[in-house]
Amino acid sequence: MSDAVLVLLALLAAVAGMAAFALANETHWRQMLRERTQTGAARTACKLFGAALLALSFLLCALADPVSMAMLVWPMLLGVAAATVAAFLTLKARDRSCR
Amino acid sequence: MRETFRLSMAYLHTWLGLLLGFVLMAIFFFGSLSVFDREIDRWSVPETRAQAAPFPSFDRSVLPIIDSVKPDPESMEHTAAEVIGKLPPADALKAGDVGVYTNHRDPILRMYVAFDVPNKPRDANLDHVHVYGFASVDPQTGERLPADIQDRLQLGTGFFFPMHFMLHLEWMELGYWIVGLAGMVMMAALVSGVVMHRKIFREMFTFRPEKARLRSILDLHNMTGVLALPFLFVITLSGLLIFAFMYLPSPTTLMRPLAKAQELVEAAGTGLPVDPSGKPGKLASVDAMMEAAKARWAAKGVPGEIGSVAIIHYGDADAYVSIARDNVDRVATSETLHFTGSTGALAYEDPPASGIRTTEGFLYGLHFQQFRHWTLRWLLFAGGLAGCACIASGFLFFVEKRKKKHAAIGVPGARITEALAVASVTGMLVATGAMLLANRLLPVDLPGLAGWQEAVFWLTWLATLAHAGLRSGAAASGGFSPAWGEQAGLVALLAAGAALANWVTTGDHIIRTVAEGYWPVAGVDAVLLVTAGVAGYVALRLRSRVRRSGQATPAVTIKEPAHV
């Protein structure tokens, strides 16, 4: 698999991981899944799932590049991923308030 | 106790951030541009728009040039002030060391010659005083570049990069010290920002643009700060470390005898002569040494293009040649190979770096970014801009929070701060755009071309400050300064104008450069056009906001978020 594809997959894993972390937050959970109440177990599951996805993202970075380079690429991807999730949540909130 | 601590951190964050934020804005912005310094060089000196090429033959292209390199008049002047007595005339100076370097992004081979100076330094701690001369070689042809192209101001490495680390304030090295102080303040602001931000993780994904202005500005400030926090922290720390020798000079001043002894012990271990023998000597083929170095790297399985070649004690019987590779595959620089000049035999290879050296090399490397990784390069560029967004939103929050109060009691604080913020955010972009435009429109045979471009930059920046000050009347009555939108409009015009001027003066429009795959120029033009689009959109939005606020003052009272 080419390095570019691996980095892209790493970004997708990071976005999914950050989304899981966002869901672990009660406000965002309510925003996304209105009808379902958030249980403690669900919150823990979201956090664990998020952490696993972020770890997967690092692994993919380390497969694409030497580890020293991956140590720079990964945190930068995390920033982009978190900004993507935040932008999605912002647009979602705006969408809802417009309706 | 906890609340007192948080409040004191908030106080520190607010006031130190405000005081040095204006400098930090410039450091982060020009640092972001410096990520693409070589590409901006190509854009600003069209004669050098060529694909990067590997190191040419040293024996045929570089050696014959060395003796024709003359001491640079500016360097003569600089060194004359550092030494006791009068310097010998330029023609009488003898070359001591020679350095030649390039990298995978640079189509020019850059070269310096360090001329030995017989005079004693005024400051005993300066023990390697030289006069420098410079030359550039086209690696495609192996020919020396004509003086008018070599000396043309390359905006990336020649102006934006030094602006990033010393603000072009050379007097008493003041620029370096201000940048260092700003770096320390940035570290303090990051730590105090984390302490005072109560819901750092809970609100990590929260941006509420529809809420009251203060709330949404604070969301933006927190979000850009938190999401880019690892980058902002490490890039600031590594920047400070690069100039630590200047800020903490005791190892070379107070502990000078120890440092000297250490240098000799290390040299004894390597077998490389510290001082020249004083006897003239011949140099074996440097091309053969470069081949030997490449063979060694190939055997290790690492990419092996030559990055730099340095001849130490040039022309002396004890000369040696240090060869390092272009580190495209790693963050830190790698080990150098040293060859005996007279025989061409490998004399010494730097040992694998220790833990401390590896850490240091990684921190330096992540700041200098000489690796080949375009995704990472763009991510670091974006990280720098996130830093700018964080600082700019910090200014906005400071101003918006105090504006109405200051207007009510007739204090000009918020008004002055807003004018300074306008000049340091949009004004800086206007000045940069004007400089790029001047670079394309001023005739290349204009005497003092570099000075004219620099004058355009500084005078435009000053003019934006004057404009921001003159238009700050609205802020005095608690309103929104129209200068933001007006300058954003100017940014859009200048950025689009610079891309257009590049097309008109060189024929390289973006469709052509993209079709030809000449990314250095295509990339700069693309960023200019995106900037023009975003700035134009912002200008229109702000104009309608100013119009609205002119028609009616909102009757709602804004609930202030808990923040200082």
XYZ file of C-alpha atoms in Angstrom, chain B:
564
model
C -6.486 28.709 46.663
C -7.269 27.011 43.361
C -9.351 29.927 42.146
C -6.655 32.414 43.147
C -4.115 30.404 41.192
C -6.390 30.225 38.169
C -7.021 33.954 38.316
C -3.357 34.775 38.605
C -2.683 32.535 35.603
C -5.465 34.324 33.709
C -3.888 37.671 34.560
C -0.501 36.468 33.339
C -2.004 34.989 30.158
C -3.948 38.132 29.301
C -1.285 40.745 29.830
C 1.832 38.910 28.682
C -0.119 37.617 25.694
C -1.249 41.099 24.801
C 2.197 42.630 25.218
C 4.123 40.108 23.126
C 1.194 38.851 21.043
C 1.930 41.411 18.358
C 5.448 40.022 17.972
C 4.237 36.415 18.213
C 1.785 37.053 15.390
C 4.682 38.021 13.094
C 6.865 35.136 14.304
C 4.149 32.560 13.633
C 3.062 34.037 10.308
C 6.540 34.376 8.830
C 7.482 31.021 10.349
C 4.560 29.482 8.451
C 5.762 31.119 5.234
C 9.288 29.854 5.935
C 7.976 26.268 5.749
C 7.889 26.973 2.007
C 10.871 29.351 1.859
C 12.584 27.632 -1.100
C 9.333 27.668 -3.065
C 8.818 31.392 -2.367
C 12.417 31.919 -3.525
C 11.540 30.372 -6.887
C 8.436 32.523 -7.188
C 10.341 35.721 -6.376
C 13.373 35.097 -8.617
C 11.863 33.644 -11.818
C 15.282 33.077 -13.413
C 15.825 30.276 -10.871
C 12.591 28.418 -11.640
C 14.070 25.016 -12.357
C 13.597 21.541 -10.958
C 15.853 20.732 -8.025
C 18.895 18.796 -9.220
C 21.439 16.612 -7.431
C 24.862 17.889 -6.459
C 26.974 18.499 -9.594
C 30.629 17.507 -9.979
C 32.528 19.229 -7.196
C 35.882 19.045 -8.947
C 34.586 20.559 -12.191
C 31.876 22.981 -10.991
C 32.797 24.105 -7.488
C 36.586 23.966 -7.078
C 37.339 26.320 -10.012
C 34.922 28.875 -8.551
C 36.345 29.001 -5.013
C 39.273 31.264 -5.877
C 37.016 33.687 -7.726
C 34.732 34.236 -4.713
C 35.422 37.642 -3.197
C 34.710 38.738 0.382
C 31.247 40.232 0.653
C 31.429 44.011 1.373
C 28.679 43.783 4.018
C 30.491 40.932 5.751
C 33.739 42.956 5.640
C 31.965 45.841 7.324
C 30.402 43.584 9.951
C 33.694 41.845 10.801
C 35.673 45.110 10.782
C 33.514 46.237 13.700
C 34.239 42.996 15.599
C 38.041 43.041 15.467
C 40.910 45.124 16.786
C 42.833 47.114 14.190
C 42.177 47.574 10.497
C 41.244 44.558 8.365
C 43.598 43.752 5.478
C 42.164 44.659 2.053
C 39.617 42.156 0.683
C 41.989 40.885 -2.011
C 44.628 39.974 0.570
C 42.324 37.656 2.591
C 42.855 33.911 2.265
C 40.040 31.350 2.139
C 39.925 29.214 5.309
C 36.822 27.043 5.091
C 34.463 26.437 2.185
C 30.893 25.168 2.458
C 28.588 24.067 -0.350
C 25.026 22.862 0.195
C 21.693 22.197 -1.432
C 18.641 20.029 -0.790
C 15.886 18.212 -2.619
C 13.785 21.411 -2.822
C 16.524 23.731 -4.023
C 17.558 24.105 -7.681
C 20.562 26.179 -6.599
C 23.812 25.041 -5.097
C 24.678 27.602 -2.446
C 28.240 28.209 -1.432
C 30.127 30.250 1.118
C 33.809 30.878 1.593
C 34.995 31.825 5.086
C 38.092 33.992 4.769
C 40.598 33.946 7.631
C 41.220 37.225 9.408
C 44.603 37.925 11.085
C 43.102 40.469 13.537
C 42.262 39.623 17.141
C 38.564 39.874 18.068
C 37.386 42.679 20.357
C 35.370 40.180 22.368
C 37.694 37.373 23.475
C 34.770 34.953 23.311
C 34.515 35.304 19.542
C 37.236 32.938 18.489
C 36.099 32.083 14.972
C 35.952 35.496 13.331
C 35.811 35.347 9.554
C 34.793 37.406 6.572
C 32.385 35.608 4.263
C 31.990 35.540 0.515
C 29.114 33.912 -1.356
C 28.447 32.252 -4.687
C 25.662 30.178 -6.233
C 25.965 27.457 -8.838
C 23.328 26.130 -11.213
C 23.599 22.363 -10.627
C 22.026 21.608 -14.026
C 24.814 23.328 -15.955
C 27.508 23.500 -13.300
C 27.918 27.212 -14.093
C 28.158 29.960 -11.510
C 24.999 32.080 -11.414
C 25.470 35.668 -12.665
C 25.943 38.159 -9.823
C 22.669 39.980 -10.544
C 20.654 36.787 -10.050
C 22.713 35.517 -7.127
C 22.316 38.789 -5.250
C 18.615 39.232 -6.062
C 16.518 39.227 -2.907
C 14.997 35.768 -2.532
C 11.912 36.575 -0.513
C 11.643 33.179 1.210
C 15.142 32.539 2.553
C 16.280 36.156 2.254
C 13.437 38.056 3.895
C 10.567 36.017 5.388
C 12.802 33.472 7.122
C 15.040 36.048 8.905
C 11.884 38.024 9.729
C 10.665 34.891 11.539
C 13.662 34.532 13.833
C 15.108 38.051 14.212
C 12.544 40.524 12.827
C 15.353 42.137 10.755
C 16.450 43.987 13.896
C 20.189 43.450 13.697
C 21.318 46.207 16.035
C 22.758 44.619 19.209
C 21.090 41.379 18.065
C 17.920 42.947 19.407
C 15.628 40.978 17.085
C 16.884 37.615 18.363
C 16.318 38.706 21.953
C 12.809 40.003 21.306
C 11.929 36.768 19.508
C 13.407 34.774 22.416
C 11.402 36.748 24.933
C 8.268 36.275 22.849
C 9.002 32.537 22.703
C 9.235 32.368 26.505
C 5.984 34.290 26.761
C 4.360 31.875 24.299
C 5.361 28.937 26.511
C 3.995 30.724 29.578
C 0.810 31.620 27.689
C 0.291 28.004 26.614
C 0.724 26.639 30.129
C -1.344 29.368 31.791
C -3.957 29.008 29.047
C -4.377 25.327 29.861
C -4.637 26.091 33.590
C -7.267 28.806 33.181
C -9.342 26.910 30.624
C -11.614 24.974 32.956
C -13.257 22.721 30.410
C -10.291 22.067 28.166
C -11.377 18.552 27.165
C -15.111 18.947 27.596
C -15.170 21.839 25.156
C -12.513 20.583 22.791
C -15.006 20.157 19.945
C -17.153 23.154 20.780
C -17.450 26.161 18.525
C -20.615 28.252 18.772
C -20.497 30.897 16.034
C -24.178 31.721 16.570
C -23.690 32.682 20.189
C -22.791 36.139 21.398
C -19.628 37.491 19.827
C -17.518 37.159 22.957
C -18.489 33.518 23.439
C -17.742 32.551 19.849
C -14.394 34.380 19.809
C -13.395 32.624 23.013
C -14.467 29.274 21.544
C -12.257 29.925 18.526
C -9.331 31.007 20.698
C -9.626 27.910 22.888
C -10.174 25.533 20.023
C -7.217 26.701 17.917
C -5.061 26.734 21.040
C -6.093 23.299 22.295
C -6.144 21.441 18.974
C -2.770 22.821 17.917
C -1.375 22.656 21.473
C 1.178 19.847 20.901
C 2.442 21.628 17.784
C 2.491 25.071 19.370
C 4.324 23.813 22.438
C 6.982 21.797 20.630
C 7.597 24.340 17.874
C 8.066 27.117 20.453
C 10.305 24.978 22.645
C 12.473 23.901 19.704
C 12.684 27.480 18.449
C 13.957 28.583 21.850
C 16.478 25.743 21.936
C 17.935 26.727 18.551
C 19.041 30.072 19.968
C 19.679 28.820 23.505
C 23.413 29.375 22.953
C 22.645 33.067 22.645
C 20.160 33.358 25.506
C 22.266 31.198 27.856
C 25.822 31.869 26.691
C 27.709 30.670 29.777
C 29.082 27.468 28.142
C 31.066 29.622 25.722
C 31.728 32.606 27.976
C 31.985 31.808 31.692
C 33.043 28.224 31.019
C 35.181 29.115 28.042
C 38.417 27.377 29.123
C 36.405 24.208 29.745
C 34.695 24.497 26.357
C 38.049 24.977 24.639
C 39.515 21.932 26.423
C 36.450 19.909 25.461
C 36.858 20.932 21.814
C 40.470 19.707 21.851
C 39.584 16.418 23.558
C 36.831 15.802 21.005
C 39.157 16.680 18.136
C 41.807 14.317 19.487
C 39.180 11.558 19.490
C 38.282 12.193 15.871
C 41.797 12.781 14.583
C 40.525 15.788 12.627
C 42.902 18.778 12.882
C 41.481 21.740 14.808
C 43.954 24.222 13.329
C 45.619 24.357 9.914
C 49.266 23.298 9.669
C 50.252 26.488 7.872
C 51.811 24.474 5.028
C 50.110 24.504 1.632
C 48.663 21.214 0.444
C 46.854 19.687 -2.507
C 43.289 18.437 -2.373
C 42.465 14.954 -3.689
C 39.349 14.488 -5.844
C 36.285 15.574 -3.879
C 34.087 13.784 -6.453
C 35.764 10.509 -5.441
C 35.053 11.281 -1.768
C 31.410 12.005 -2.637
C 31.194 8.670 -4.466
C 32.718 6.887 -1.467
C 30.161 8.574 0.811
C 27.287 7.559 -1.467
C 28.536 3.963 -1.562
C 28.611 3.935 2.244
C 25.033 5.222 2.475
C 23.866 2.743 -0.184
C 25.402 -0.075 1.864
C 23.395 1.121 4.856
C 20.235 1.251 2.758
C 19.536 4.971 3.327
C 18.748 7.543 0.598
C 22.052 8.965 -0.430
C 22.054 12.266 -2.278
C 24.743 14.692 -1.129
C 23.366 17.534 1.021
C 26.500 19.419 1.952
C 30.245 19.363 1.420
C 32.569 21.427 3.588
C 36.304 21.824 3.107
C 37.959 22.763 6.378
C 41.405 24.443 6.192
C 41.088 24.890 2.425
C 44.461 24.949 0.630
C 46.293 23.639 3.710
C 48.180 20.348 4.023
C 45.840 19.437 6.934
C 42.624 20.120 5.024
C 39.738 17.725 5.514
C 36.397 17.338 3.757
C 33.128 16.761 5.638
C 30.268 15.301 3.626
C 26.675 15.008 4.867
C 23.691 13.611 3.059
C 20.430 15.336 2.220
C 18.275 14.011 5.048
C 15.100 13.442 3.103
C 14.032 10.412 5.137
C 14.376 11.578 8.731
C 13.642 14.489 11.013
C 17.090 14.881 12.572
C 20.245 15.463 10.586
C 22.389 12.374 10.184
C 26.015 11.552 10.830
C 28.682 13.253 8.751
C 31.593 11.529 7.007
C 35.011 13.212 7.168
C 37.744 12.583 4.599
C 41.420 13.517 4.698
C 41.831 16.226 2.082
C 45.254 15.211 0.775
C 44.508 11.492 0.308
C 40.710 11.321 0.004
C 40.636 8.493 2.563
C 37.794 8.280 5.079
C 39.234 9.694 8.300
C 36.268 9.581 10.640
C 32.548 8.911 10.684
C 30.430 10.594 13.338
C 29.300 7.913 15.802
C 25.579 7.148 16.150
C 23.976 9.954 18.149
C 23.524 9.528 21.902
C 20.084 9.810 23.486
C 20.579 13.501 24.232
C 21.942 14.243 20.753
C 19.067 12.310 19.168
C 16.528 14.353 21.121
C 18.326 17.570 20.265
C 18.583 16.562 16.599
C 14.873 15.719 16.506
C 13.877 19.071 18.019
C 16.177 21.006 15.678
C 15.065 18.943 12.710
C 11.364 19.404 13.315
C 11.943 23.157 13.359
C 14.220 23.372 10.291
C 12.118 20.851 8.347
C 14.631 19.686 5.768
C 12.868 16.317 5.273
C 10.922 15.268 2.178
C 7.321 14.861 3.331
C 4.884 17.142 1.591
C 1.871 16.143 3.700
C 3.774 16.951 6.861
C 5.051 20.199 5.346
C 1.473 21.356 4.659
C 0.341 20.176 8.096
C 3.102 22.221 9.739
C 2.131 25.233 7.613
C -1.466 24.784 8.809
C -0.232 24.427 12.403
C 1.565 27.768 12.149
C -1.557 29.429 10.783
C -3.581 27.864 13.618
C -1.132 29.589 15.968
C -1.847 32.890 14.162
C -5.598 32.288 14.471
C -5.183 31.595 18.184
C -3.231 34.813 18.768
C -5.545 36.921 16.581
C -8.667 35.618 18.357
C -6.927 36.384 21.643
C -6.600 40.028 20.557
C -10.230 40.117 19.470
C -11.388 38.708 22.786
C -9.338 41.252 24.719
C -10.737 44.129 22.691
C -14.377 43.012 22.522
C -14.487 42.332 26.235
C -13.329 45.825 27.153
C -14.627 47.924 24.302
C -17.985 48.980 25.734
C -16.598 49.556 29.199
C -13.707 51.657 27.911
C -16.069 53.625 25.674
C -18.325 54.347 28.645
C -15.537 55.651 30.859
C -13.587 57.321 28.028
C -10.437 55.173 28.264
C -8.650 54.610 24.905
C -7.193 51.158 25.820
C -9.468 48.982 23.689
C -9.320 51.452 20.803
C -5.505 51.481 20.742
C -5.319 47.698 21.137
C -7.756 47.162 18.294
C -5.750 49.443 15.989
C -2.556 47.553 16.853
C -4.354 44.238 16.365
C -5.644 45.311 12.939
C -2.118 46.310 11.895
C -0.556 43.108 13.208
C -3.155 40.783 11.651
C -4.556 42.186 8.400
C -1.844 44.872 8.153
C 0.877 42.231 8.122
C -0.934 40.410 5.312
C -1.312 43.665 3.374
C 2.417 44.402 3.751
C 3.353 40.878 2.632
C 1.005 41.078 -0.358
C 2.392 44.494 -1.309
C 5.938 43.135 -1.128
C 5.083 40.175 -3.371
C 3.424 42.519 -5.842
C 6.405 44.901 -5.762
C 8.694 41.927 -6.346
C 6.893 41.183 -9.605
C 6.357 44.763 -10.793
C 9.603 46.602 -9.958
C 12.127 46.442 -12.833
C 14.984 44.005 -12.130
C 17.594 46.567 -13.178
C 16.359 49.095 -10.627
C 19.350 50.077 -8.453
C 18.818 48.857 -4.887
C 15.955 46.556 -5.895
C 16.110 44.581 -2.639
C 15.952 47.798 -0.608
C 12.923 48.979 -2.568
C 11.052 45.750 -1.915
C 11.878 45.943 1.781
C 10.828 49.598 1.852
C 7.483 48.674 0.280
C 6.978 46.056 2.987
C 7.797 48.287 5.977
C 6.101 51.423 4.685
C 2.935 49.526 3.759
C 2.860 47.969 7.194
C 3.279 51.388 8.783
C 0.509 52.739 6.559
C -1.855 49.962 7.701
C -1.186 50.995 11.305
C -1.981 54.607 10.459
C -5.133 53.471 8.646
C -6.183 51.286 11.592
C -5.621 54.225 13.945
C -7.570 56.676 11.810
C -10.496 54.280 11.411
C -10.651 53.342 15.093
C -13.293 55.950 15.894
C -16.010 53.292 15.939
C -14.148 51.402 18.663
C -14.080 54.536 20.797
C -17.868 54.373 20.963
C -17.929 50.607 21.513
C -18.483 49.755 17.844
C -16.631 47.600 15.356
C -13.639 49.083 13.507
C -14.232 49.185 9.730
C -10.451 48.887 9.275
C -10.657 45.079 9.620
C -12.892 44.718 6.586
C -11.163 47.399 4.540
C -7.763 45.837 5.035
C -9.163 42.356 4.370
C -10.416 43.708 1.040
C -6.962 45.073 0.323
C -5.413 41.686 1.167
C -7.744 40.081 -1.389
C -6.778 42.586 -4.077
C -3.042 42.337 -3.381
C -2.985 38.528 -3.221
C -4.938 38.203 -6.474
C -2.812 41.012 -7.964
C 0.427 39.223 -7.043
C -0.729 35.994 -8.721
C -1.843 37.999 -11.758
C 1.453 39.934 -11.872
C 3.336 36.641 -11.769
C 1.377 35.516 -14.833
C 1.916 38.780 -16.717
C 5.638 39.119 -15.960
C 6.685 35.472 -16.360
C 3.899 33.747 -18.307
C 3.613 31.204 -15.463
C -0.100 31.169 -14.657
C -1.452 28.556 -12.327
C -3.027 26.360 -15.009
C 0.302 26.182 -16.789
C 2.406 25.473 -13.691
C -0.061 22.810 -12.526
C -0.122 21.217 -16.005
C 3.687 21.212 -16.081
C 3.851 19.951 -12.514
C 6.038 22.867 -11.388
C 4.715 22.811 -7.835
C 6.901 25.476 -6.177
C 5.281 28.256 -8.235
C 1.888 26.537 -8.584
C 1.765 26.168 -4.786
C 2.587 29.819 -4.053
C 0.022 30.985 -6.624
C -2.594 28.598 -5.228
C -2.077 29.930 -1.694
C -2.285 33.503 -3.031
C -5.572 32.766 -4.820
C -7.089 30.966 -1.819
C -6.004 33.887 0.377
C -7.633 36.302 -2.061
C -10.877 34.306 -1.966
C -11.030 33.965 1.806
C -10.001 37.581 2.441
C -12.559 38.811 -0.101
C -15.327 36.796 1.560
C -14.308 38.066 5.001
C -14.216 41.654 3.688
C -17.780 41.356 2.367
C -19.065 39.775 5.581
C -17.419 42.452 7.701
C -18.755 45.221 5.492
C -22.307 44.046 5.947
C -21.702 43.712 9.683
C -20.374 47.264 9.922
C -23.415 48.464 7.950
C -25.781 46.597 10.260
C -24.084 47.904 13.383
C -24.303 51.403 11.924
C -28.064 51.048 11.551
C -28.930 49.705 14.947
C -27.165 48.945 18.162
C -28.162 45.543 19.504
C -30.419 45.887 22.499
C -29.407 42.567 24.022
C -26.874 42.562 26.769
C -24.079 40.100 26.275
C -23.402 37.750 29.112
C -19.680 37.646 29.616
C -18.022 34.241 29.769
C -15.899 33.523 32.810
C -12.534 34.582 31.540
C -10.224 37.495 32.143
